[in-house]
Amino acid sequence: MSDSPIIVCRDVHKWYGHFHALRGINMEVQKGEVVVIFGPSGSGKSTFIRTINRLEEHQRGQIIVDGIELTRDIRNIEAIRREVGMVFQQFNLFPHLTVLQNITLAPIQVRKWPKEKAEALAMQLLDRVGIPEQAHKYPGQLSGGQQQRVAIARALAMQPKIMLFDEPTSALDPEMIKEVLDVMVELARSGMTMLVVTHEMGFARAVADRMYFFDKGQIVESGTPDEIFNNPKEDRTKLFLSQILSH
Amino acid sequence: MSLRPATAASKADVVLPPPTERYPLLGWVWKHLFTPWHNALLTVLALGLLYLLAVPFAQWALTQARWEVVVVNLRLLLIGQYPLEQVWRLWLSVHVLAFVAGLTIGSTVRAGLWRAVPILAAPWALALVADFDLATRAHLGALPVVGLVAFVLGRLGHVYVRRHVIGLWVIYFPLFILLVRGLTAEEGWLPVVPTNVWGGLVLTFVLTVAGIIFSFPIGVLLALGRRSNLPLVRWASVVYIELVRGVPLVTILFMAQIMLPLFLPSNVTIDRVLRAVVGIVLFTAAYQAENVRGGLQAISRGQYEAAYALGLNSLQTNLFIILPQALRNVIPVLVGQFIALYKDTSLVAIVGLLDLLGIAKSVLAQPAYIGTQREVYLFISAIYWLFSYVMSYLSQRLEKALGVGER
């Protein structure tokens, strides 16, 4: 285990046309850390997390993931994507493939694993997320919570070093949020490096090592959950927390 | 939604269906054709119109029509001037087709097999009724047997057959072309039959299948090209698609038949049938490209993002994630275009190839059969309709087969 951080972001900027979406983000994430990013909508938190596996391109600054700098070079991008798993708000499962095929596709095609090995790992992962009996169904036959758990299993099947979660529970019905958060908590406790964009403050309090509050494309404040919840320094953080925690 | 709990319904509450639904047939007729009163009027008018059309047609078809023009020229219409002593090769290809179809049906279809009965009975009926020579009758009689044997084999080994039957379909068309065209010079076992004697339904079949097989992948590539990030690829695709879609197929066929030789050195000749195939393929590919692009546009960005995030490259993403979904969504349009292609092959008659329509025209030019246009055109219309319907039916089966797991 090296001491150098697994993700380094230095002065990351991004524009959409004239809109300055990210205004100089600096962040370092150590191996095994769980980072929660929160903030009002339009604050750039989703955009930022998507620059880490280059679903969004940054236009200035430096992003280094697992020792590889993200540049235009497609080989670097693909190398990083192999090591970084991502879970989306809308699940984005492949509707024409069964749950098992969703999970084994990337290991077979990208890692060139034999089918049997990929399927064995897939069944193990489905067991871990609690739905081994759904392996041969199609995503459309599952509930939202089950779909998101399949999506987590699919990302884990590539045995990534880092997992990115982009508002993983925002599209779920309330009664299904817990089953997804339980899986994420278990994953966090197992030592996975995680970046999570979420407003689930209970989750943050339970497992986050650091929290970052984003507003208007900048990091307004960061700290441990204890510092953020009990002793926020910035007025904007206080206001936002009071708004989302008031009920 | 009723708020009443379901347990409240007792036997006394059981409601009888309304009277019209207690007599299914009469009720249906009454409900759909005679109520309200203006529907009754329309029904009567429609029946009257049908009567006015159908009776004279039936009279003509049964008493006046000279169907012997079709009977006498049946061989011409189906296989053109293909040499008689080589006809066994065409029969062989039909038997192979029946065999592969039998294997396919036997290994995949479980329900509704009664629908195959008329297809099996048709060759026998034809052999009994029509005035064919002995060899033809033997082949016709053998066809259902071949199909049934293959069906039984397919059913017995369905696990194995289902996995490999696609391969048979893939090699069927090359095999067909090999049989029809031949391999060796004059005296050999499979002497070459030059394409200028190919004709009738065989030529239509060659043009259609070759057109479908080659235009489809080119169309997919053009559709992907039009959405590419590389400006050169994108613009080349756009220019090609818009150029070809702006020109009638007849023009392209004329260019291929008449203008192309002007640009080639005099010792280079390209086969006329091949030129027609190339024209049809280039034309259809431009349309299929736009159909496929319609399917691609319906795929959400999230599908690409999920695939990229897993480390798939863009080829793998398109191959495994995007195209399977996009193509399935546009099966009806794709097949519609292929049916149009099938019927458009009749345009080659204008540039002098003797496909089904071309042969029909040459049959009508014989002095003995002047004035029999109705009979001949009706017959070839029926053939066109039959195969169009088969394509349409197969596409519906395909949609159902691929629709598993859809939301």
XYZ file of C-alpha atoms in Angstrom:
654
model
C 0.000 0.000 0.000
C 1.474 3.278 -1.090
C 0.773 6.504 0.672
C 0.110 8.492 -2.494
C -3.583 9.319 -2.980
C -5.495 7.189 -5.513
C -7.354 10.216 -6.924
C -5.761 13.628 -7.322
C -7.669 16.587 -8.751
C -5.835 19.876 -9.164
C -7.662 23.040 -10.183
C -10.247 21.241 -12.360
C -12.332 23.537 -14.565
C -15.152 22.791 -16.937
C -17.326 24.956 -19.122
C -20.561 24.147 -20.940
C -20.422 26.833 -23.594
C -20.294 30.009 -21.512
C -21.491 28.315 -18.344
C -18.639 27.741 -15.924
C -19.715 24.453 -14.357
C -16.589 23.573 -12.366
C -14.451 26.398 -10.999
C -11.185 24.992 -9.760
C -11.868 21.790 -7.856
C -9.008 20.453 -5.706
C -9.433 17.077 -4.067
C -7.302 14.167 -2.946
C -8.766 10.800 -2.087
C -6.786 8.124 -0.290
C -7.159 4.444 -0.937
C -10.090 3.039 1.057
C -11.587 6.443 1.799
C -15.326 7.045 1.494
C -16.067 10.547 0.249
C -19.554 12.025 0.197
C -20.250 14.976 -2.079
C -23.414 16.980 -1.538
C -24.847 20.326 -2.508
C -27.765 21.981 -4.245
C -28.788 20.878 -7.735
C -26.725 22.524 -10.435
C -23.765 22.861 -8.097
C -21.548 20.728 -10.323
C -21.271 17.713 -8.027
C -22.500 15.215 -10.643
C -20.409 16.866 -13.350
C -17.346 16.571 -11.132
C -17.787 12.898 -10.313
C -18.285 12.187 -14.031
C -14.973 13.831 -14.925
C -13.169 11.179 -12.888
C -13.941 8.461 -15.440
C -14.073 10.965 -18.272
C -17.795 10.737 -19.029
C -17.315 14.504 -18.921
C -14.172 16.139 -20.223
C -12.441 18.718 -18.032
C -10.894 21.638 -19.838
C -8.296 22.853 -17.380
C -6.396 21.353 -14.486
C -5.246 17.848 -13.785
C -6.992 14.626 -12.826
C -4.798 11.663 -11.920
C -6.484 8.368 -11.121
C -4.449 5.433 -9.856
C -1.277 7.054 -11.184
C -2.654 7.653 -14.701
C -3.414 11.169 -15.847
C -6.646 11.663 -17.771
C -5.879 13.171 -21.159
C -7.378 12.948 -24.611
C -5.548 9.639 -25.070
C -8.319 7.058 -25.394
C -6.027 4.287 -24.099
C -5.552 6.148 -20.812
C -9.282 6.725 -20.568
C -10.094 3.060 -21.164
C -7.404 1.973 -18.714
C -8.916 4.187 -16.022
C -12.476 3.108 -16.788
C -11.465 -0.492 -16.207
C -10.421 0.401 -12.660
C -13.292 2.756 -11.836
C -16.823 1.434 -11.430
C -19.826 3.710 -11.694
C -23.430 3.542 -10.498
C -25.946 5.920 -12.045
C -29.075 7.616 -10.815
C -31.131 5.968 -13.598
C -29.455 2.518 -13.145
C -28.719 2.301 -16.899
C -28.914 -1.473 -16.967
C -28.918 -3.033 -20.422
C -32.588 -3.953 -20.942
C -31.943 -6.529 -23.678
C -29.627 -8.624 -21.497
C -30.455 -10.750 -18.463
C -29.167 -9.731 -15.054
C -26.400 -12.302 -15.339
C -25.422 -11.106 -18.831
C -25.438 -7.486 -17.630
C -22.889 -8.401 -14.984
C -20.674 -10.736 -17.023
C -20.500 -8.694 -20.237
C -17.617 -6.423 -19.250
C -15.469 -9.084 -17.535
C -15.817 -11.328 -20.593
C -15.318 -8.643 -23.244
C -12.894 -6.290 -21.510
C -10.996 -8.515 -19.083
C -11.229 -11.473 -21.500
C -12.258 -13.798 -18.715
C -13.726 -17.206 -19.601
C -17.506 -17.261 -19.294
C -17.520 -19.719 -16.380
C -15.213 -17.554 -14.285
C -17.241 -14.414 -15.001
C -20.499 -16.170 -14.146
C -19.107 -17.577 -10.918
C -18.055 -14.081 -9.823
C -21.410 -12.663 -10.953
C -23.342 -15.150 -8.832
C -21.100 -14.351 -5.880
C -21.812 -10.626 -6.342
C -25.559 -11.172 -6.734
C -25.408 -13.087 -3.479
C -23.594 -10.160 -1.890
C -26.257 -7.670 -3.011
C -28.977 -10.079 -1.909
C -30.717 -11.101 -5.154
C -29.124 -14.336 -6.449
C -32.562 -15.645 -7.431
C -33.002 -12.880 -10.037
C -29.987 -13.868 -12.165
C -31.949 -15.024 -15.182
C -34.552 -12.270 -15.271
C -34.428 -9.159 -17.396
C -33.944 -5.742 -15.763
C -37.474 -4.711 -16.712
C -38.850 -7.454 -14.478
C -37.125 -6.123 -11.338
C -38.054 -3.360 -8.910
C -36.039 -0.144 -8.854
C -34.140 -1.137 -5.750
C -33.274 -4.516 -7.238
C -32.155 -2.877 -10.484
C -29.833 -0.550 -8.643
C -28.354 -3.456 -6.712
C -27.751 -5.251 -10.011
C -26.060 -2.080 -11.268
C -23.762 -2.122 -8.242
C -22.963 -5.795 -8.857
C -22.277 -5.029 -12.517
C -19.776 -2.326 -11.594
C -18.133 -4.551 -8.985
C -17.731 -7.381 -11.497
C -14.838 -5.493 -13.065
C -13.161 -5.619 -9.627
C -12.589 -1.868 -9.647
C -10.295 -0.025 -7.260
C -12.694 2.919 -7.043
C -16.493 3.124 -7.115
C -18.350 6.258 -8.155
C -22.003 6.688 -7.149
C -23.960 9.431 -8.895
C -27.091 9.988 -6.777
C -27.750 6.241 -6.570
C -30.971 6.518 -4.555
C -32.573 9.643 -6.047
C -34.734 7.764 -8.553
C -35.949 5.180 -6.035
C -39.197 4.897 -4.163
C -38.648 5.591 -0.437
C -39.114 1.988 0.654
C -36.354 0.818 -1.690
C -33.702 3.322 -0.639
C -32.666 1.335 2.392
C -31.912 -1.882 0.515
C -29.513 0.008 -1.755
C -27.904 1.969 1.081
C -27.371 -1.261 3.025
C -25.355 -2.637 0.125
C -23.347 0.594 -0.098
C -22.631 0.610 3.629
C -21.413 -2.973 3.458
C -19.218 -2.035 0.493
C -17.785 0.974 2.338
C -16.953 -1.146 5.375
C -15.184 -3.688 3.164
C -12.561 -1.044 2.365
C -13.658 0.091 -1.120
C -12.617 3.581 -2.194
C -15.914 5.370 -2.850
C -17.011 8.750 -4.136
C -20.703 9.210 -3.501
C -22.905 12.069 -4.653
C -25.920 11.836 -2.378
C -28.246 13.647 -0.052
C -28.627 10.634 2.207
C -27.114 12.213 5.309
C -27.669 9.103 7.407
C -25.401 7.203 5.047
C -22.819 10.007 5.194
C -22.852 10.056 8.964
C -22.448 6.283 9.137
C -19.587 5.642 6.743
C -18.114 8.827 5.210
C -14.498 9.681 6.003
C -14.767 13.130 4.429
C -17.616 15.252 3.114
C -17.446 17.961 0.497
C -20.102 20.631 0.112
C -20.386 21.905 -3.475
C -22.056 25.112 -4.555
C -21.843 26.987 -7.853
C -19.044 24.773 -9.179
C -16.787 25.173 -6.150
C -16.002 23.298 -2.983
C -17.411 25.542 -0.265
C -16.430 23.420 2.684
C -14.993 20.028 3.504
C -14.448 18.051 6.625
C -15.306 14.926 8.559
C -19.020 14.208 9.039
C -18.613 15.302 12.635
C -17.240 18.687 11.573
C -19.832 19.194 8.842
C -22.903 18.217 10.852
C -21.999 19.602 14.257
C -19.760 22.514 13.447
C -20.152 23.827 9.878
C -18.076 26.935 9.253
C -19.714 28.426 6.181
C -23.158 30.042 6.184
C -24.083 28.397 2.878
C -23.361 24.962 4.351
C -25.452 25.731 7.424
C -28.331 26.965 5.295
C -28.247 23.946 2.970
C -28.005 21.463 5.843
C -30.876 23.147 7.647
C -32.946 22.825 4.480
C -32.337 19.126 3.914
C -32.311 18.085 7.576
C -35.296 20.160 8.727
C -37.762 17.332 8.408
C -61.179 2.043 -8.788
C -63.769 0.652 -6.461
C -63.187 1.206 -2.771
C -65.464 -1.665 -1.854
C -63.500 -4.593 -0.430
C -63.415 -7.609 -2.716
C -64.913 -9.910 -0.093
C -68.211 -8.024 -0.276
C -69.061 -9.668 -3.594
C -71.408 -12.553 -2.860
C -73.110 -14.991 -5.191
C -76.106 -12.703 -5.433
C -73.880 -10.065 -6.989
C -72.775 -12.206 -9.903
C -73.693 -10.207 -12.982
C -74.731 -11.936 -16.181
C -73.107 -10.601 -19.333
C -75.340 -8.387 -21.468
C -77.566 -10.328 -23.905
C -75.419 -9.551 -26.960
C -72.430 -11.267 -25.367
C -74.360 -14.427 -24.568
C -74.603 -15.278 -28.289
C -71.009 -14.654 -29.364
C -71.289 -14.611 -33.146
C -74.655 -12.906 -33.547
C -73.795 -10.542 -30.750
C -70.528 -9.595 -32.368
C -72.166 -8.998 -35.740
C -74.908 -6.928 -34.181
C -72.558 -4.896 -31.997
C -69.938 -4.126 -34.626
C -71.834 -4.064 -37.892
C -75.388 -2.910 -37.183
C -75.353 -0.466 -34.288
C -75.923 2.426 -34.444
C -78.143 2.662 -37.507
C -75.562 4.372 -39.761
C -73.188 1.426 -39.254
C -75.940 -0.824 -40.588
C -76.188 1.417 -43.653
C -72.425 1.268 -44.210
C -72.442 -2.509 -43.812
C -75.123 -2.930 -46.453
C -73.368 -0.519 -48.820
C -70.027 -2.286 -48.372
C -71.567 -5.687 -49.015
C -73.236 -4.347 -52.144
C -69.965 -2.902 -53.426
C -68.156 -6.164 -52.686
C -70.812 -8.032 -54.635
C -70.481 -5.704 -57.618
C -66.714 -6.259 -57.693
C -66.433 -9.901 -56.764
C -69.051 -11.408 -59.038
C -67.706 -10.110 -62.375
C -64.190 -11.024 -61.258
C -65.200 -14.553 -60.366
C -67.083 -14.868 -63.642
C -64.045 -13.744 -65.578
C -61.593 -15.864 -63.617
C -63.669 -19.047 -63.946
C -65.028 -18.798 -67.484
C -63.195 -16.303 -69.689
C -59.642 -16.141 -68.347
C -57.059 -18.034 -70.442
C -55.043 -19.485 -67.583
C -53.202 -21.779 -70.016
C -50.822 -18.888 -70.670
C -49.584 -19.282 -67.123
C -49.609 -23.057 -67.203
C -47.697 -23.344 -70.457
C -45.159 -20.701 -69.504
C -44.821 -21.667 -65.852
C -41.277 -22.936 -66.267
C -40.237 -19.699 -67.998
C -41.843 -17.584 -65.294
C -40.139 -19.496 -62.515
C -36.666 -20.241 -63.864
C -36.342 -18.331 -67.147
C -34.223 -19.997 -69.809
C -32.187 -22.029 -67.381
C -30.937 -25.098 -69.325
C -33.272 -28.051 -68.862
C -30.545 -30.631 -68.260
C -29.248 -28.511 -65.348
C -32.603 -27.924 -63.663
C -31.776 -30.591 -61.079
C -29.419 -28.033 -59.531
C -32.306 -25.653 -58.875
C -34.340 -28.520 -57.454
C -31.438 -29.496 -55.222
C -31.267 -25.955 -53.867
C -35.008 -26.027 -53.159
C -34.638 -29.352 -51.338
C -31.795 -27.957 -49.252
C -33.991 -24.962 -48.445
C -36.818 -27.251 -47.346
C -34.347 -29.224 -45.245
C -32.909 -26.176 -43.467
C -36.398 -24.730 -42.936
C -37.556 -28.073 -41.532
C -34.609 -28.206 -39.129
C -35.300 -24.646 -38.021
C -38.989 -25.176 -37.402
C -38.434 -28.548 -35.766
C -35.861 -27.236 -33.322
C -37.519 -23.940 -32.404
C -41.266 -23.943 -32.969
C -43.440 -25.699 -30.415
C -46.948 -24.256 -30.802
C -49.226 -23.713 -33.776
C -47.631 -26.362 -35.968
C -50.930 -26.924 -37.791
C -50.013 -23.820 -39.773
C -47.347 -25.878 -41.553
C -49.926 -28.307 -42.952
C -50.994 -26.208 -45.959
C -47.337 -25.500 -46.768
C -46.613 -29.231 -46.757
C -49.734 -30.058 -48.717
C -49.198 -27.442 -51.433
C -46.445 -29.281 -53.400
C -48.448 -32.507 -53.424
C -51.589 -30.719 -54.524
C -49.617 -29.031 -57.277
C -48.086 -32.335 -58.399
C -51.517 -33.959 -58.601
C -53.410 -31.131 -60.235
C -50.988 -29.539 -62.686
C -49.777 -31.111 -65.896
C -46.072 -31.569 -65.114
C -43.602 -34.121 -66.398
C -42.620 -37.051 -64.226
C -39.372 -35.570 -62.877
C -41.095 -32.393 -61.730
C -43.796 -34.408 -60.020
C -41.181 -36.544 -58.270
C -39.388 -33.463 -56.983
C -42.627 -31.874 -55.817
C -43.635 -35.081 -54.106
C -40.265 -35.372 -52.376
C -40.233 -31.786 -51.033
C -42.646 -32.286 -48.104
C -40.862 -35.545 -47.244
C -37.522 -33.749 -47.062
C -39.111 -31.021 -44.931
C -40.735 -33.541 -42.583
C -37.567 -35.614 -42.170
C -35.649 -32.435 -41.333
C -38.413 -31.412 -38.930
C -38.162 -34.707 -37.057
C -34.361 -34.505 -36.969
C -34.627 -30.924 -35.718
C -37.030 -31.913 -32.980
C -34.952 -34.906 -31.874
C -31.720 -32.955 -31.617
C -33.211 -29.585 -30.859
C -30.572 -28.475 -28.334
C -27.736 -29.064 -30.767
C -29.622 -28.028 -33.921
C -30.883 -24.754 -32.487
C -27.334 -23.672 -31.784
C -26.038 -24.401 -35.277
C -28.981 -23.866 -37.603
C -28.104 -20.179 -38.061
C -24.836 -21.266 -39.612
C -26.781 -23.275 -42.187
C -28.810 -20.205 -43.107
C -25.609 -18.193 -43.446
C -24.087 -20.645 -45.910
C -27.361 -21.293 -47.735
C -27.224 -18.333 -50.099
C -23.583 -18.837 -51.164
C -24.426 -22.503 -51.722
C -27.462 -21.511 -53.762
C -25.380 -19.175 -55.941
C -22.755 -21.896 -56.369
C -25.406 -24.377 -57.508
C -27.147 -21.944 -59.834
C -24.004 -20.498 -61.354
C -21.892 -23.631 -61.445
C -18.206 -24.241 -60.967
C -16.529 -25.972 -63.890
C -16.235 -25.305 -67.611
C -18.529 -26.885 -70.246
C -18.070 -30.586 -69.634
C -17.555 -30.774 -65.895
C -19.819 -31.867 -63.107
C -21.270 -28.397 -62.460
C -20.896 -26.479 -65.724
C -21.198 -22.721 -65.450
C -24.605 -21.375 -66.434
C -24.043 -17.802 -67.628
C -26.187 -15.162 -65.967
C -27.784 -14.099 -69.247
C -29.991 -17.186 -69.108
C -30.919 -16.655 -65.454
C -34.451 -15.417 -65.276
C -37.894 -15.467 -63.771
C -38.434 -16.028 -60.085
C -34.890 -17.395 -59.704
C -33.404 -14.081 -60.835
C -35.812 -12.102 -58.659
C -34.786 -14.286 -55.742
C -31.070 -13.766 -56.435
C -31.471 -9.989 -56.714
C -33.583 -9.785 -53.554
C -31.470 -11.953 -51.302
C -28.172 -10.491 -52.480
C -29.670 -7.026 -52.075
C -30.752 -7.756 -48.497
C -27.535 -9.475 -47.446
C -25.231 -6.738 -48.689
C -27.312 -3.605 -48.157
C -27.950 -4.332 -44.483
C -24.359 -4.204 -43.158
C -23.520 -1.265 -45.414
C -26.605 0.546 -44.124
C -25.591 -0.104 -40.502
C -22.078 1.188 -41.176
C -23.441 4.311 -42.881
C -25.789 4.957 -39.948
C -22.917 4.654 -37.488
C -20.775 6.783 -39.786
C -23.348 9.539 -39.857
C -23.218 9.694 -36.052
C -19.437 9.402 -35.862
C -17.255 11.964 -34.095
C -14.805 11.936 -36.985
C -15.840 14.747 -39.325
C -14.533 13.047 -42.472
C -16.460 9.828 -41.817
C -19.565 11.777 -40.870
C -19.544 13.970 -43.958
C -18.794 11.091 -46.304
C -21.803 9.229 -44.906
C -24.094 12.241 -45.123
C -23.061 13.019 -48.691
C -23.515 9.418 -49.778
C -26.919 8.998 -48.117
C -28.342 12.264 -49.369
C -26.951 11.804 -52.869
C -28.346 8.308 -53.330
C -31.704 9.110 -51.752
C -32.091 11.952 -54.193
C -31.898 9.668 -57.237
C -34.571 7.198 -58.433
C -33.585 3.537 -58.443
C -34.279 3.308 -62.176
C -31.638 5.966 -62.783
C -29.106 4.062 -60.733
C -29.892 0.848 -62.612
C -29.508 2.640 -65.962
C -26.204 4.129 -64.844
C -24.973 0.691 -63.774
C -26.084 -1.003 -67.016
C -25.357 1.626 -69.650
C -23.037 4.309 -68.327
C -20.653 2.181 -66.277
C -19.270 0.253 -69.296
C -18.422 3.597 -70.942
C -16.019 4.398 -68.137
C -14.405 0.982 -67.960
C -11.632 -0.184 -70.303
C -13.091 -2.180 -73.169
C -11.605 -5.502 -72.053
C -13.168 -5.240 -68.613
C -16.743 -6.380 -68.412
C -18.816 -6.704 -65.286
C -21.613 -9.197 -65.268
C -25.017 -7.608 -65.914
C -26.737 -9.294 -62.983
C -23.880 -8.281 -60.724
C -24.249 -4.681 -61.901
C -27.951 -4.755 -61.068
C -27.189 -6.208 -57.621
C -24.643 -3.473 -56.953
C -27.151 -0.797 -57.972
C -29.863 -2.244 -55.719
C -27.460 -2.665 -52.803
C -26.115 0.895 -53.017
C -29.638 2.281 -53.275
C -31.155 0.279 -50.411
C -28.161 0.843 -48.129
C -28.805 4.596 -48.116
C -32.400 4.064 -46.976
C -31.511 1.405 -44.431
C -28.876 3.765 -43.021
C -31.573 6.274 -42.158
C -33.839 3.567 -40.728
C -31.046 2.286 -38.522
C -30.161 5.840 -37.492
C -33.741 6.272 -36.321
C -33.247 3.256 -34.076
C -29.905 4.535 -32.803
C -31.415 7.864 -31.829
C -33.966 6.159 -29.627
C -31.223 4.735 -27.384
C -30.635 6.873 -24.322
C -27.261 8.403 -23.526
C -27.253 6.434 -20.304
C -26.714 3.197 -22.252
C -23.535 4.560 -23.832
C -22.352 5.969 -20.518
C -22.938 2.713 -18.670
C -21.037 0.787 -21.335
C -18.123 3.234 -21.428
C -17.976 3.343 -17.632
C -17.487 -0.450 -17.654
C -14.471 -0.018 -19.922
C -16.053 -1.197 -23.176
C -14.597 0.543 -26.221
C -16.866 2.104 -28.813
C -16.848 -0.953 -31.094
C -17.879 -3.229 -28.216
C -20.446 -0.691 -27.037
C -22.085 -0.550 -30.442
C -21.875 -4.287 -31.022
C -23.181 -5.551 -27.686
C -25.254 -2.707 -26.250
C -26.451 -0.185 -28.806
C -27.080 -2.062 -32.067
C -28.996 -5.014 -30.554
C -31.461 -2.584 -28.994
C -31.571 -0.129 -31.889
C -32.092 -2.779 -34.563
C -34.781 -4.562 -32.589
C -36.706 -1.321 -32.301
C -36.708 -0.774 -36.061
C -37.384 -4.330 -37.297
C -40.720 -3.284 -38.840
C -39.097 -0.475 -40.856
C -36.116 -2.581 -41.873
C -38.333 -5.385 -43.127
C -40.582 -2.843 -44.824
C -37.554 -1.617 -46.733
C -36.595 -5.173 -47.673
C -40.095 -5.833 -48.972
C -39.816 -2.639 -51.009
C -36.457 -3.867 -52.309
C -38.019 -7.192 -53.295
C -40.712 -5.486 -55.307
C -38.294 -2.895 -56.714
C -36.202 -5.667 -58.263
C -38.910 -5.667 -60.936
C -37.330 -2.434 -62.224
C -34.470 -4.443 -63.690
C -36.957 -5.469 -66.387
C -36.630 -1.917 -67.697
C -32.907 -2.313 -68.252
C -33.427 -5.596 -70.011
C -32.978 -8.287 -67.384
C -35.545 -11.066 -67.489
C -36.673 -11.229 -63.892
C -40.228 -12.257 -63.015
C -41.663 -9.094 -64.585
C -39.238 -9.142 -67.530
C -40.166 -12.734 -68.358
C -43.846 -11.894 -67.996
C -43.429 -9.141 -70.567
C -41.633 -11.473 -72.958
C -44.341 -14.100 -72.522
C -46.938 -11.493 -73.409
C -44.968 -10.607 -76.533
C -45.602 -14.057 -78.019
C -48.305 -13.817 -80.701
C -50.203 -16.779 -79.236
C -50.804 -14.981 -75.973
C -51.786 -11.504 -77.054
C -54.453 -10.085 -74.778
C -53.615 -12.171 -71.752
C -52.074 -9.367 -69.690
C -54.636 -9.774 -66.930
C -53.890 -13.449 -66.391
C -50.103 -13.063 -66.449
C -49.918 -9.940 -64.305
C -52.366 -11.378 -61.791
C -50.222 -14.467 -61.508
C -46.965 -12.615 -60.922
C -48.758 -10.245 -58.524
C -49.793 -13.287 -56.527
C -46.170 -14.463 -56.427
C -44.949 -11.040 -55.331
C -47.642 -10.912 -52.689
C -46.909 -14.395 -51.412
C -43.230 -13.762 -50.703
C -43.870 -10.252 -49.375
C -46.298 -11.774 -46.937
C -43.790 -14.449 -45.937
C -41.230 -11.722 -45.155
C -43.768 -9.733 -43.193
C -44.817 -12.832 -41.249
C -41.242 -13.808 -40.455
C -40.501 -10.308 -39.218
C -43.417 -10.534 -36.811
C -42.114 -13.864 -35.537
C -38.671 -12.319 -35.149
C -40.062 -9.383 -33.186
C -41.847 -11.753 -30.847
C -38.806 -13.953 -30.447
C -36.576 -10.985 -29.616
C -39.152 -9.201 -27.500
C -38.482 -11.390 -24.461
C -37.776 -9.365 -21.351
C -39.072 -6.100 -22.723
C -40.645 -3.879 -20.102
